[in-house]
PDB file of C-alpha atoms in Angstrom:
ATOM      1  CA  UNK A 901       0.028  -0.056   0.035  1.00 83.00           C
ATOM      2  CA  UNK A 902       1.257   3.433  -0.682  1.00 90.00           C
ATOM      3  CA  UNK A 903       1.372   5.836   2.160  1.00 93.00           C
ATOM      4  CA  UNK A 904      -1.767   8.010   0.460  1.00 91.00           C
ATOM      5  CA  UNK A 905      -3.797   4.706   0.702  1.00 94.00           C
ATOM      6  CA  UNK A 906      -3.287   4.805   4.702  1.00 96.00           C
ATOM      7  CA  UNK A 907      -6.607   5.586   6.365  1.00 97.00           C
ATOM      8  CA  UNK A 908      -5.948   7.518   9.510  1.00 98.00           C
ATOM      9  CA  UNK A 909      -8.510   8.806  11.966  1.00 98.00           C
ATOM     10  CA  UNK A 910      -7.707  11.668  14.553  1.00 98.00           C
ATOM     11  CA  UNK A 911     -10.314  11.418  17.385  1.00 98.00           C
ATOM     12  CA  UNK A 912     -11.310  15.064  18.682  1.00 98.00           C
ATOM     13  CA  UNK A 913     -12.846  15.807  21.963  1.00 98.00           C
ATOM     14  CA  UNK A 914     -14.075  18.866  23.416  1.00 97.00           C
ATOM     15  CA  UNK A 915     -10.900  20.497  24.681  1.00 97.00           C
ATOM     16  CA  UNK A 916      -8.592  18.676  22.155  1.00 97.00           C
ATOM     17  CA  UNK A 917      -5.945  21.128  20.971  1.00 97.00           C
ATOM     18  CA  UNK A 918      -3.368  19.051  19.072  1.00 98.00           C
ATOM     19  CA  UNK A 919      -5.960  17.503  16.598  1.00 98.00           C
ATOM     20  CA  UNK A 920      -5.279  20.079  13.877  1.00 98.00           C
ATOM     21  CA  UNK A 921      -1.588  19.868  14.227  1.00 97.00           C
ATOM     22  CA  UNK A 922      -1.738  16.037  13.915  1.00 98.00           C
ATOM     23  CA  UNK A 923      -4.067  16.211  11.112  1.00 98.00           C
ATOM     24  CA  UNK A 924      -1.482  18.478   9.134  1.00 98.00           C
ATOM     25  CA  UNK A 925       1.437  16.202  10.201  1.00 98.00           C
ATOM     26  CA  UNK A 926      -0.157  13.113   8.758  1.00 98.00           C
ATOM     27  CA  UNK A 927      -1.194  14.972   5.632  1.00 98.00           C
ATOM     28  CA  UNK A 928       2.241  16.250   5.140  1.00 97.00           C
ATOM     29  CA  UNK A 929       3.669  12.955   5.401  1.00 97.00           C
ATOM     30  CA  UNK A 930       1.048  10.474   3.702  1.00 97.00           C
ATOM     31  CA  UNK A 931      -0.270  13.059   1.212  1.00 96.00           C
ATOM     32  CA  UNK A 932      -3.918  12.289   2.356  1.00 96.00           C
ATOM     33  CA  UNK A 933      -5.919  14.071   5.127  1.00 96.00           C
ATOM     34  CA  UNK A 934      -6.925  12.053   8.087  1.00 97.00           C
ATOM     35  CA  UNK A 935     -10.482  12.280   9.007  1.00 97.00           C
ATOM     36  CA  UNK A 936     -11.430  14.244  12.286  1.00 98.00           C
ATOM     37  CA  UNK A 937     -13.876  12.023  14.038  1.00 98.00           C
ATOM     38  CA  UNK A 938     -15.931  13.832  16.873  1.00 98.00           C
ATOM     39  CA  UNK A 939     -16.156  12.054  20.350  1.00 97.00           C
ATOM     40  CA  UNK A 940     -19.931  11.694  20.213  1.00 97.00           C
ATOM     41  CA  UNK A 941     -19.707   9.293  17.199  1.00 97.00           C
ATOM     42  CA  UNK A 942     -20.481   5.731  18.032  1.00 97.00           C
ATOM     43  CA  UNK A 943     -18.915   4.216  15.418  1.00 96.00           C
ATOM     44  CA  UNK A 944     -15.324   4.388  13.496  1.00 96.00           C
ATOM     45  CA  UNK A 945     -14.913   3.772   9.759  1.00 95.00           C
ATOM     46  CA  UNK A 946     -12.142   1.237   9.171  1.00 96.00           C
ATOM     47  CA  UNK A 947      -8.788   2.785   9.449  1.00 97.00           C
ATOM     48  CA  UNK A 948      -5.087   1.858   9.638  1.00 98.00           C
ATOM     49  CA  UNK A 949      -4.414   4.105  12.409  1.00 98.00           C
ATOM     50  CA  UNK A 950      -6.511   5.776  15.057  1.00 98.00           C
ATOM     51  CA  UNK A 951      -4.777   8.823  16.880  1.00 98.00           C
ATOM     52  CA  UNK A 952      -5.960  10.104  20.062  1.00 98.00           C
ATOM     53  CA  UNK A 953      -4.291  13.770  20.027  1.00 98.00           C
ATOM     54  CA  UNK A 954      -3.128  15.926  22.824  1.00 98.00           C
ATOM     55  CA  UNK A 955      -5.082  18.623  24.641  1.00 97.00           C
ATOM     56  CA  UNK A 956      -7.254  18.893  27.621  1.00 97.00           C
ATOM     57  CA  UNK A 957     -10.203  16.822  27.040  1.00 96.00           C
ATOM     58  CA  UNK A 958     -13.350  17.747  29.144  1.00 95.00           C
ATOM     59  CA  UNK A 959     -10.830  20.153  30.725  1.00 94.00           C
ATOM     60  CA  UNK A 960      -9.002  17.653  32.627  1.00 94.00           C
ATOM     61  CA  UNK A 961     -12.020  17.247  35.073  1.00 95.00           C
ATOM     62  CA  UNK A 962     -11.808  14.429  37.548  1.00 95.00           C
ATOM     63  CA  UNK A 963      -8.659  12.905  36.320  1.00 95.00           C
ATOM     64  CA  UNK A 964      -6.674  13.684  32.971  1.00 96.00           C
ATOM     65  CA  UNK A 965      -8.174  11.544  30.502  1.00 97.00           C
ATOM     66  CA  UNK A 966     -10.967   9.990  32.793  1.00 96.00           C
ATOM     67  CA  UNK A 967     -14.092  11.400  31.195  1.00 96.00           C
ATOM     68  CA  UNK A 968     -12.895  11.115  27.356  1.00 97.00           C
ATOM     69  CA  UNK A 969     -11.893   7.413  28.108  1.00 97.00           C
ATOM     70  CA  UNK A 970     -15.728   6.666  28.615  1.00 96.00           C
ATOM     71  CA  UNK A 971     -16.837   9.005  25.481  1.00 96.00           C
ATOM     72  CA  UNK A 972     -18.933   7.115  22.929  1.00 96.00           C
ATOM     73  CA  UNK A 973     -16.252   7.013  20.357  1.00 98.00           C
ATOM     74  CA  UNK A 974     -13.980   5.136  22.675  1.00 98.00           C
ATOM     75  CA  UNK A 975     -15.857   1.817  22.489  1.00 97.00           C
ATOM     76  CA  UNK A 976     -15.318   1.953  18.841  1.00 98.00           C
ATOM     77  CA  UNK A 977     -11.604   2.913  19.235  1.00 98.00           C
ATOM     78  CA  UNK A 978     -11.542  -0.177  21.757  1.00 98.00           C
ATOM     79  CA  UNK A 979     -13.151  -2.610  19.263  1.00 98.00           C
ATOM     80  CA  UNK A 980     -10.756  -1.248  16.643  1.00 98.00           C
ATOM     81  CA  UNK A 981      -7.844  -2.134  19.003  1.00 98.00           C
ATOM     82  CA  UNK A 982      -9.324  -5.330  19.968  1.00 98.00           C
ATOM     83  CA  UNK A 983      -9.207  -6.395  16.145  1.00 97.00           C
ATOM     84  CA  UNK A 984      -5.646  -5.776  16.366  1.00 97.00           C
ATOM     85  CA  UNK A 985      -5.826  -2.167  15.009  1.00 98.00           C
ATOM     86  CA  UNK A 986      -3.109   0.377  15.446  1.00 98.00           C
ATOM     87  CA  UNK A 987      -3.914   3.382  18.105  1.00 98.00           C
ATOM     88  CA  UNK A 988      -1.526   6.054  18.973  1.00 98.00           C
ATOM     89  CA  UNK A 989      -2.261   8.320  21.963  1.00 98.00           C
ATOM     90  CA  UNK A 990      -0.253  11.452  22.458  1.00 98.00           C
ATOM     91  CA  UNK A 991       0.175  13.252  25.601  1.00 98.00           C
ATOM     92  CA  UNK A 992      -3.525  13.655  26.738  1.00 98.00           C
ATOM     93  CA  UNK A 993      -4.283  10.821  24.288  1.00 98.00           C
ATOM     94  CA  UNK A 994      -1.727   8.874  26.322  1.00 98.00           C
ATOM     95  CA  UNK A 995      -3.704   9.722  29.440  1.00 98.00           C
ATOM     96  CA  UNK A 996      -6.901   8.535  27.951  1.00 98.00           C
ATOM     97  CA  UNK A 997      -5.479   5.436  26.885  1.00 98.00           C
ATOM     98  CA  UNK A 998      -4.334   4.636  30.472  1.00 98.00           C
ATOM     99  CA  UNK A 999      -7.850   5.497  31.760  1.00 97.00           C
ATOM    100  CA  UNK A1000      -9.596   3.187  28.995  1.00 97.00           C
ATOM    101  CA  UNK A1001      -7.217   0.356  30.558  1.00 95.00           C
ATOM    102  CA  UNK A1002      -5.858  -0.383  27.085  1.00 96.00           C
ATOM    103  CA  UNK A1003      -2.244   0.369  28.329  1.00 98.00           C
ATOM    104  CA  UNK A1004      -1.387  -0.250  32.166  1.00 97.00           C
ATOM    105  CA  UNK A1005      -0.467   2.429  34.727  1.00 97.00           C
ATOM    106  CA  UNK A1006      -1.568   6.069  35.031  1.00 96.00           C
ATOM    107  CA  UNK A1007       0.161   9.385  34.386  1.00 96.00           C
ATOM    108  CA  UNK A1008       0.340  11.514  37.787  1.00 93.00           C
ATOM    109  CA  UNK A1009       1.233  15.149  38.339  1.00 91.00           C
ATOM    110  CA  UNK A1010       4.971  16.123  37.379  1.00 92.00           C
ATOM    111  CA  UNK A1011       7.184  15.523  40.516  1.00 87.00           C
ATOM    112  CA  UNK A1012       8.293  19.230  40.082  1.00 87.00           C
ATOM    113  CA  UNK A1013       4.800  20.362  40.567  1.00 87.00           C
ATOM    114  CA  UNK A1014       5.035  22.389  37.550  1.00 92.00           C
ATOM    115  CA  UNK A1015       3.616  22.424  34.047  1.00 95.00           C
ATOM    116  CA  UNK A1016       6.639  21.268  31.690  1.00 96.00           C
ATOM    117  CA  UNK A1017       6.913  22.782  28.191  1.00 96.00           C
ATOM    118  CA  UNK A1018      10.211  22.014  26.450  1.00 94.00           C
ATOM    119  CA  UNK A1019      12.060  19.779  24.344  1.00 94.00           C
ATOM    120  CA  UNK A1020      13.100  16.316  25.576  1.00 95.00           C
ATOM    121  CA  UNK A1021      15.645  13.755  24.248  1.00 95.00           C
ATOM    122  CA  UNK A1022      13.890  10.595  23.554  1.00 96.00           C
ATOM    123  CA  UNK A1023      15.764   7.421  23.008  1.00 97.00           C
ATOM    124  CA  UNK A1024      14.165   4.367  21.189  1.00 98.00           C
ATOM    125  CA  UNK A1025      14.233   1.495  23.324  1.00 97.00           C
ATOM    126  CA  UNK A1026      15.647  -1.749  22.190  1.00 94.00           C
ATOM    127  CA  UNK A1027      13.638  -5.062  22.189  1.00 93.00           C
ATOM    128  CA  UNK A1028      10.130  -3.710  20.910  1.00 94.00           C
ATOM    129  CA  UNK A1029       8.245  -5.175  18.089  1.00 95.00           C
ATOM    130  CA  UNK A1030       5.743  -2.691  16.827  1.00 98.00           C
ATOM    131  CA  UNK A1031       4.873  -0.641  14.000  1.00 98.00           C
ATOM    132  CA  UNK A1032       5.489   2.416  15.876  1.00 98.00           C
ATOM    133  CA  UNK A1033       9.328   1.504  16.456  1.00 98.00           C
ATOM    134  CA  UNK A1034      10.198  -0.918  13.775  1.00 97.00           C
ATOM    135  CA  UNK A1035      11.429   1.653  11.314  1.00 97.00           C
ATOM    136  CA  UNK A1036      13.520   3.420  14.151  1.00 98.00           C
ATOM    137  CA  UNK A1037      16.847   1.981  15.444  1.00 97.00           C
ATOM    138  CA  UNK A1038      17.124   0.926  18.863  1.00 97.00           C
ATOM    139  CA  UNK A1039      19.148   3.712  20.730  1.00 96.00           C
ATOM    140  CA  UNK A1040      18.231   6.011  18.114  1.00 97.00           C
ATOM    141  CA  UNK A1041      17.570   9.429  19.745  1.00 96.00           C
ATOM    142  CA  UNK A1042      15.160  11.974  18.815  1.00 97.00           C
ATOM    143  CA  UNK A1043      14.465  15.394  20.016  1.00 96.00           C
ATOM    144  CA  UNK A1044      10.651  16.020  20.679  1.00 97.00           C
ATOM    145  CA  UNK A1045       8.988  18.478  22.823  1.00 97.00           C
ATOM    146  CA  UNK A1046       6.538  17.737  25.689  1.00 97.00           C
ATOM    147  CA  UNK A1047       4.050  19.967  27.232  1.00 97.00           C
ATOM    148  CA  UNK A1048       1.980  18.767  30.061  1.00 97.00           C
ATOM    149  CA  UNK A1049       1.311  18.913  33.887  1.00 96.00           C
ATOM    150  CA  UNK A1050       0.553  15.180  34.314  1.00 96.00           C
ATOM    151  CA  UNK A1051       3.405  13.419  32.563  1.00 96.00           C
ATOM    152  CA  UNK A1052       4.834  11.398  35.482  1.00 95.00           C
ATOM    153  CA  UNK A1053       4.356   7.650  34.407  1.00 97.00           C
ATOM    154  CA  UNK A1054       3.461   5.767  37.293  1.00 95.00           C
ATOM    155  CA  UNK A1055       2.779   1.790  37.619  1.00 94.00           C
ATOM    156  CA  UNK A1056       3.103  -0.944  40.097  1.00 92.00           C
ATOM    157  CA  UNK A1057       6.604  -2.721  40.269  1.00 93.00           C
ATOM    158  CA  UNK A1058       5.003  -5.672  38.808  1.00 95.00           C
ATOM    159  CA  UNK A1059       3.667  -4.002  35.952  1.00 96.00           C
ATOM    160  CA  UNK A1060       6.951  -2.025  35.288  1.00 97.00           C
ATOM    161  CA  UNK A1061       8.713  -5.260  35.371  1.00 97.00           C
ATOM    162  CA  UNK A1062       6.327  -6.731  32.922  1.00 97.00           C
ATOM    163  CA  UNK A1063       6.583  -3.818  30.718  1.00 98.00           C
ATOM    164  CA  UNK A1064      10.370  -4.432  30.706  1.00 97.00           C
ATOM    165  CA  UNK A1065      10.238  -8.033  30.172  1.00 97.00           C
ATOM    166  CA  UNK A1066       7.780  -7.953  27.292  1.00 97.00           C
ATOM    167  CA  UNK A1067       9.584  -5.180  25.499  1.00 97.00           C
ATOM    168  CA  UNK A1068       6.618  -2.680  25.852  1.00 98.00           C
ATOM    169  CA  UNK A1069       8.750   0.252  26.906  1.00 98.00           C
ATOM    170  CA  UNK A1070       9.027   2.090  23.530  1.00 98.00           C
ATOM    171  CA  UNK A1071      10.863   5.306  24.336  1.00 98.00           C
ATOM    172  CA  UNK A1072      12.579   6.634  27.388  1.00 97.00           C
ATOM    173  CA  UNK A1073      13.880  10.229  28.386  1.00 97.00           C
ATOM    174  CA  UNK A1074      17.517  10.303  27.968  1.00 94.00           C
ATOM    175  CA  UNK A1075      20.195  12.880  29.107  1.00 85.00           C
ATOM    176  CA  UNK A1076      21.488  15.119  26.274  1.00 77.00           C
ATOM    177  CA  UNK A1077      24.142  17.707  25.845  1.00 73.00           C
ATOM    178  CA  UNK A1078      21.675  19.999  24.241  1.00 70.00           C
ATOM    179  CA  UNK A1079      18.554  19.367  26.340  1.00 70.00           C
ATOM    180  CA  UNK A1080      20.062  18.610  29.566  1.00 69.00           C
ATOM    181  CA  UNK A1081      18.561  16.562  32.280  1.00 75.00           C
ATOM    182  CA  UNK A1082      16.822  13.388  31.322  1.00 87.00           C
ATOM    183  CA  UNK A1083      13.524  12.939  32.766  1.00 93.00           C
ATOM    184  CA  UNK A1084      11.158  16.270  32.690  1.00 93.00           C
ATOM    185  CA  UNK A1085       8.573  14.749  35.038  1.00 94.00           C
ATOM    186  CA  UNK A1086       9.596  12.182  37.316  1.00 92.00           C
ATOM    187  CA  UNK A1087       8.306   9.374  35.279  1.00 95.00           C
ATOM    188  CA  UNK A1088       9.161   5.746  36.502  1.00 95.00           C
ATOM    189  CA  UNK A1089      12.135   4.310  34.663  1.00 95.00           C
ATOM    190  CA  UNK A1090      12.350   7.449  32.693  1.00 96.00           C
ATOM    191  CA  UNK A1091       9.439   6.196  30.628  1.00 97.00           C
ATOM    192  CA  UNK A1092       8.178   8.588  27.571  1.00 98.00           C
ATOM    193  CA  UNK A1093       5.857   5.997  25.811  1.00 98.00           C
ATOM    194  CA  UNK A1094       4.990   2.634  26.160  1.00 98.00           C
ATOM    195  CA  UNK A1095       3.196  -0.180  24.027  1.00 98.00           C
ATOM    196  CA  UNK A1096       0.373  -2.473  24.565  1.00 98.00           C
ATOM    197  CA  UNK A1097       1.344  -6.423  24.535  1.00 97.00           C
ATOM    198  CA  UNK A1098       0.950  -6.885  20.843  1.00 97.00           C
ATOM    199  CA  UNK A1099       2.778  -3.690  20.038  1.00 98.00           C
ATOM    200  CA  UNK A1100      -0.253  -2.071  18.033  1.00 98.00           C
ATOM    201  CA  UNK A1101      -1.146   0.465  20.670  1.00 98.00           C
ATOM    202  CA  UNK A1102       1.135   3.366  21.759  1.00 98.00           C
ATOM    203  CA  UNK A1103       0.925   5.985  24.201  1.00 98.00           C
ATOM    204  CA  UNK A1104       3.569   8.626  24.580  1.00 98.00           C
ATOM    205  CA  UNK A1105       4.123  12.125  26.213  1.00 98.00           C
ATOM    206  CA  UNK A1106       6.234  13.696  23.901  1.00 98.00           C
ATOM    207  CA  UNK A1107       4.488  15.466  20.988  1.00 98.00           C
ATOM    208  CA  UNK A1108       5.731  14.464  17.301  1.00 98.00           C
ATOM    209  CA  UNK A1109       3.550  16.459  15.345  1.00 98.00           C
ATOM    210  CA  UNK A1110       5.382  19.713  17.122  1.00 97.00           C
ATOM    211  CA  UNK A1111       8.679  18.443  15.900  1.00 98.00           C
ATOM    212  CA  UNK A1112       7.768  18.473  11.947  1.00 98.00           C
ATOM    213  CA  UNK A1113      10.534  20.730  10.681  1.00 96.00           C
ATOM    214  CA  UNK A1114      14.032  21.874  11.609  1.00 95.00           C
ATOM    215  CA  UNK A1115      12.434  25.509  11.566  1.00 93.00           C
ATOM    216  CA  UNK A1116      10.552  24.460  14.404  1.00 86.00           C
ATOM    217  CA  UNK A1117      13.607  23.033  16.210  1.00 91.00           C
ATOM    218  CA  UNK A1118      13.521  19.627  15.313  1.00 96.00           C
ATOM    219  CA  UNK A1119      12.412  17.224  12.541  1.00 98.00           C
ATOM    220  CA  UNK A1120      12.423  14.224  14.567  1.00 98.00           C
ATOM    221  CA  UNK A1121       8.824  13.964  14.978  1.00 98.00           C
ATOM    222  CA  UNK A1122       8.426  13.644  11.471  1.00 98.00           C
ATOM    223  CA  UNK A1123      10.862  10.800  11.129  1.00 98.00           C
ATOM    224  CA  UNK A1124       9.088   8.992  13.782  1.00 98.00           C
ATOM    225  CA  UNK A1125       5.716   9.542  12.416  1.00 98.00           C
ATOM    226  CA  UNK A1126       6.918   8.721   8.990  1.00 98.00           C
ATOM    227  CA  UNK A1127       8.251   5.563  10.200  1.00 98.00           C
ATOM    228  CA  UNK A1128       5.073   4.564  11.710  1.00 98.00           C
ATOM    229  CA  UNK A1129       3.124   5.429   8.580  1.00 98.00           C
ATOM    230  CA  UNK A1130       5.763   3.379   6.418  1.00 97.00           C
ATOM    231  CA  UNK A1131       5.288   0.330   8.694  1.00 97.00           C
ATOM    232  CA  UNK A1132       1.554   0.242   8.682  1.00 97.00           C
ATOM    233  CA  UNK A1133       1.518   0.686   4.841  1.00 96.00           C
ATOM    234  CA  UNK A1134       3.906  -2.096   4.339  1.00 91.00           C
TER     235      UNK A1134
ATOM    236  CA  UNK B 226     -30.400  10.020  49.569  1.00 93.00           C
ATOM    237  CA  UNK B 227     -26.996  11.626  49.344  1.00 96.00           C
ATOM    238  CA  UNK B 228     -23.905   9.725  49.496  1.00 97.00           C
ATOM    239  CA  UNK B 229     -20.211  10.898  49.979  1.00 98.00           C
ATOM    240  CA  UNK B 230     -17.299   9.496  48.053  1.00 98.00           C
ATOM    241  CA  UNK B 231     -13.693  10.016  49.638  1.00 98.00           C
ATOM    242  CA  UNK B 232     -11.013   9.336  47.036  1.00 97.00           C
ATOM    243  CA  UNK B 233      -7.513   9.232  48.439  1.00 96.00           C
ATOM    244  CA  UNK B 234      -4.218   8.252  46.944  1.00 94.00           C
ATOM    245  CA  UNK B 235      -3.047   4.671  47.833  1.00 93.00           C
ATOM    246  CA  UNK B 236      -0.021   4.486  50.119  1.00 89.00           C
ATOM    247  CA  UNK B 237       3.137   4.384  48.201  1.00 85.00           C
ATOM    248  CA  UNK B 238       1.796   6.676  45.446  1.00 87.00           C
ATOM    249  CA  UNK B 239       3.877  10.167  45.298  1.00 83.00           C
ATOM    250  CA  UNK B 240       1.515  13.079  46.248  1.00 87.00           C
ATOM    251  CA  UNK B 241       3.612  15.990  44.811  1.00 84.00           C
ATOM    252  CA  UNK B 242       0.531  18.258  45.894  1.00 86.00           C
ATOM    253  CA  UNK B 243       0.590  16.905  49.389  1.00 91.00           C
ATOM    254  CA  UNK B 244       4.176  17.210  49.778  1.00 89.00           C
ATOM    255  CA  UNK B 245       4.070  20.875  48.722  1.00 89.00           C
ATOM    256  CA  UNK B 246       1.347  21.627  51.139  1.00 93.00           C
ATOM    257  CA  UNK B 247       3.438  19.931  53.794  1.00 94.00           C
ATOM    258  CA  UNK B 248       6.414  22.300  53.116  1.00 93.00           C
ATOM    259  CA  UNK B 249       4.341  25.406  53.260  1.00 94.00           C
ATOM    260  CA  UNK B 250       2.801  24.364  56.575  1.00 97.00           C
ATOM    261  CA  UNK B 251       6.359  23.645  58.011  1.00 96.00           C
ATOM    262  CA  UNK B 252       7.530  26.823  56.874  1.00 95.00           C
ATOM    263  CA  UNK B 253       4.753  28.673  58.607  1.00 97.00           C
ATOM    264  CA  UNK B 254       5.723  27.007  61.820  1.00 97.00           C
ATOM    265  CA  UNK B 255       3.599  24.052  61.852  1.00 97.00           C
ATOM    266  CA  UNK B 256       6.398  21.682  62.777  1.00 95.00           C
ATOM    267  CA  UNK B 257       4.267  18.716  63.832  1.00 97.00           C
ATOM    268  CA  UNK B 258       3.067  18.007  60.171  1.00 96.00           C
ATOM    269  CA  UNK B 259       4.926  14.889  59.190  1.00 94.00           C
ATOM    270  CA  UNK B 260       2.815  13.914  56.136  1.00 93.00           C
ATOM    271  CA  UNK B 261       0.170  15.463  53.930  1.00 95.00           C
ATOM    272  CA  UNK B 262      -1.945  13.576  51.501  1.00 94.00           C
ATOM    273  CA  UNK B 263      -4.437  15.258  49.401  1.00 94.00           C
ATOM    274  CA  UNK B 264      -7.681  13.800  48.255  1.00 96.00           C
ATOM    275  CA  UNK B 265     -11.107  14.342  46.789  1.00 96.00           C
ATOM    276  CA  UNK B 266     -14.672  14.211  47.964  1.00 97.00           C
ATOM    277  CA  UNK B 267     -17.559  13.842  45.968  1.00 97.00           C
ATOM    278  CA  UNK B 268     -21.321  14.403  46.849  1.00 97.00           C
ATOM    279  CA  UNK B 269     -23.850  12.466  45.018  1.00 97.00           C
ATOM    280  CA  UNK B 270     -27.742  12.911  45.395  1.00 96.00           C
ATOM    281  CA  UNK B 271     -29.208   9.729  44.303  1.00 96.00           C
ATOM    282  CA  UNK B 272     -32.868   8.487  43.608  1.00 96.00           C
ATOM    283  CA  UNK B 273     -32.675   5.549  45.878  1.00 94.00           C
ATOM    284  CA  UNK B 274     -34.157   4.591  49.300  1.00 94.00           C
ATOM    285  CA  UNK B 275     -32.306   1.497  50.040  1.00 95.00           C
ATOM    286  CA  UNK B 276     -29.046   2.075  51.579  1.00 95.00           C
ATOM    287  CA  UNK B 277     -27.366  -1.072  50.532  1.00 96.00           C
ATOM    288  CA  UNK B 278     -28.370  -0.593  47.021  1.00 97.00           C
ATOM    289  CA  UNK B 279     -27.360   2.954  46.991  1.00 97.00           C
ATOM    290  CA  UNK B 280     -23.789   1.763  48.301  1.00 97.00           C
ATOM    291  CA  UNK B 281     -23.707  -0.894  45.664  1.00 97.00           C
ATOM    292  CA  UNK B 282     -24.662   1.594  42.727  1.00 97.00           C
ATOM    293  CA  UNK B 283     -22.050   4.131  43.962  1.00 98.00           C
ATOM    294  CA  UNK B 284     -19.351   1.379  44.381  1.00 98.00           C
ATOM    295  CA  UNK B 285     -19.880   0.507  40.789  1.00 97.00           C
ATOM    296  CA  UNK B 286     -19.658   4.212  39.711  1.00 97.00           C
ATOM    297  CA  UNK B 287     -16.252   4.321  41.828  1.00 98.00           C
ATOM    298  CA  UNK B 288     -14.990   1.394  39.870  1.00 97.00           C
ATOM    299  CA  UNK B 289     -16.137   2.618  36.425  1.00 95.00           C
ATOM    300  CA  UNK B 290     -15.262   6.329  36.591  1.00 96.00           C
ATOM    301  CA  UNK B 291     -14.973   7.937  39.826  1.00 97.00           C
ATOM    302  CA  UNK B 292     -11.598   6.560  41.108  1.00 97.00           C
ATOM    303  CA  UNK B 293      -8.666   5.279  39.227  1.00 95.00           C
ATOM    304  CA  UNK B 294      -7.970   2.052  41.357  1.00 94.00           C
ATOM    305  CA  UNK B 295      -4.377   1.857  39.937  1.00 91.00           C
ATOM    306  CA  UNK B 296      -3.649   4.910  42.272  1.00 93.00           C
ATOM    307  CA  UNK B 297      -6.773   5.702  44.255  1.00 96.00           C
ATOM    308  CA  UNK B 298      -8.607   4.005  47.118  1.00 97.00           C
ATOM    309  CA  UNK B 299     -12.271   5.089  47.927  1.00 98.00           C
ATOM    310  CA  UNK B 300     -14.663   5.085  50.705  1.00 98.00           C
ATOM    311  CA  UNK B 301     -18.573   5.417  50.746  1.00 98.00           C
ATOM    312  CA  UNK B 302     -20.475   6.954  53.347  1.00 96.00           C
ATOM    313  CA  UNK B 303     -24.051   8.185  53.717  1.00 95.00           C
ATOM    314  CA  UNK B 304     -24.375  11.622  54.246  1.00 92.00           C
ATOM    315  CA  UNK B 305     -26.212  12.413  57.610  1.00 81.00           C
ATOM    316  CA  UNK B 306     -29.641  13.759  57.552  1.00 68.00           C
ATOM    317  CA  UNK B 307     -31.932  13.870  54.430  1.00 53.00           C
ATOM    318  CA  UNK B 308     -30.735  16.441  51.856  1.00 48.00           C
ATOM    319  CA  UNK B 309     -33.026  18.337  49.618  1.00 47.00           C
TER     320      UNK B 309
END
């Protein structure tokens, strides 16, 4: 399949604010505009990738992602995932995926108690089997920004060990001469992104759609998204 | 019937907000404070007269939405007196 044959949907909640950035990013890379799907929809047309974008869905009320995780569209997204469909959640989208239980753990308030908005250096972890990482090299470092108040990944020690053993940790924050200290939020084991056991669901805090051009500081987000699209189209 | 849900962070889960409040209290001279944990309190008015059934329904609500049981515990109590 060519990239332009890929069907991508971006889910939109009230309070999503990276939906259009993601739409533009995917369109730039694939040559085809993803569909934007409103959270009240109850069905999802067949897609190759469903993206849950960043933002402040439902104003972060109750807990980040808690209300969005129970929105009507999410049942269709869960069905899509259960059929082995690819799902990518960025930032608030990651929080939403954790609240659905599709991925283990939870994102709690940053250890520094402050909203963090800066570039991070993210390393591709070795030993994963996933369309989100197969086009990247283990150990490859990417500069991708984060912007969040609740990005501090927490899970039980058992869950963390399982993630390690199953190759479910996709990305870790790493130290970098340019960026400085690795971990922006206190996340357990420097986790920036994790995968489902079948590798088809990715949740990550950094925003690849905000690192699409050297003019914006980094094009590593484009590299990462392009690798994903290539893998899904193969 | 009015029910109260108290949601608190489980032991071992870092509470940065509680820690910051604790630091401020110490700075203000309340040296006896050794730990602060912040929780949530949710009041629910529900159409139900049977206490056991009400508790059961609210427990369902907690498991489904109100609490994230990965990091939070919840306790349900019946509010004193009849609410309007």
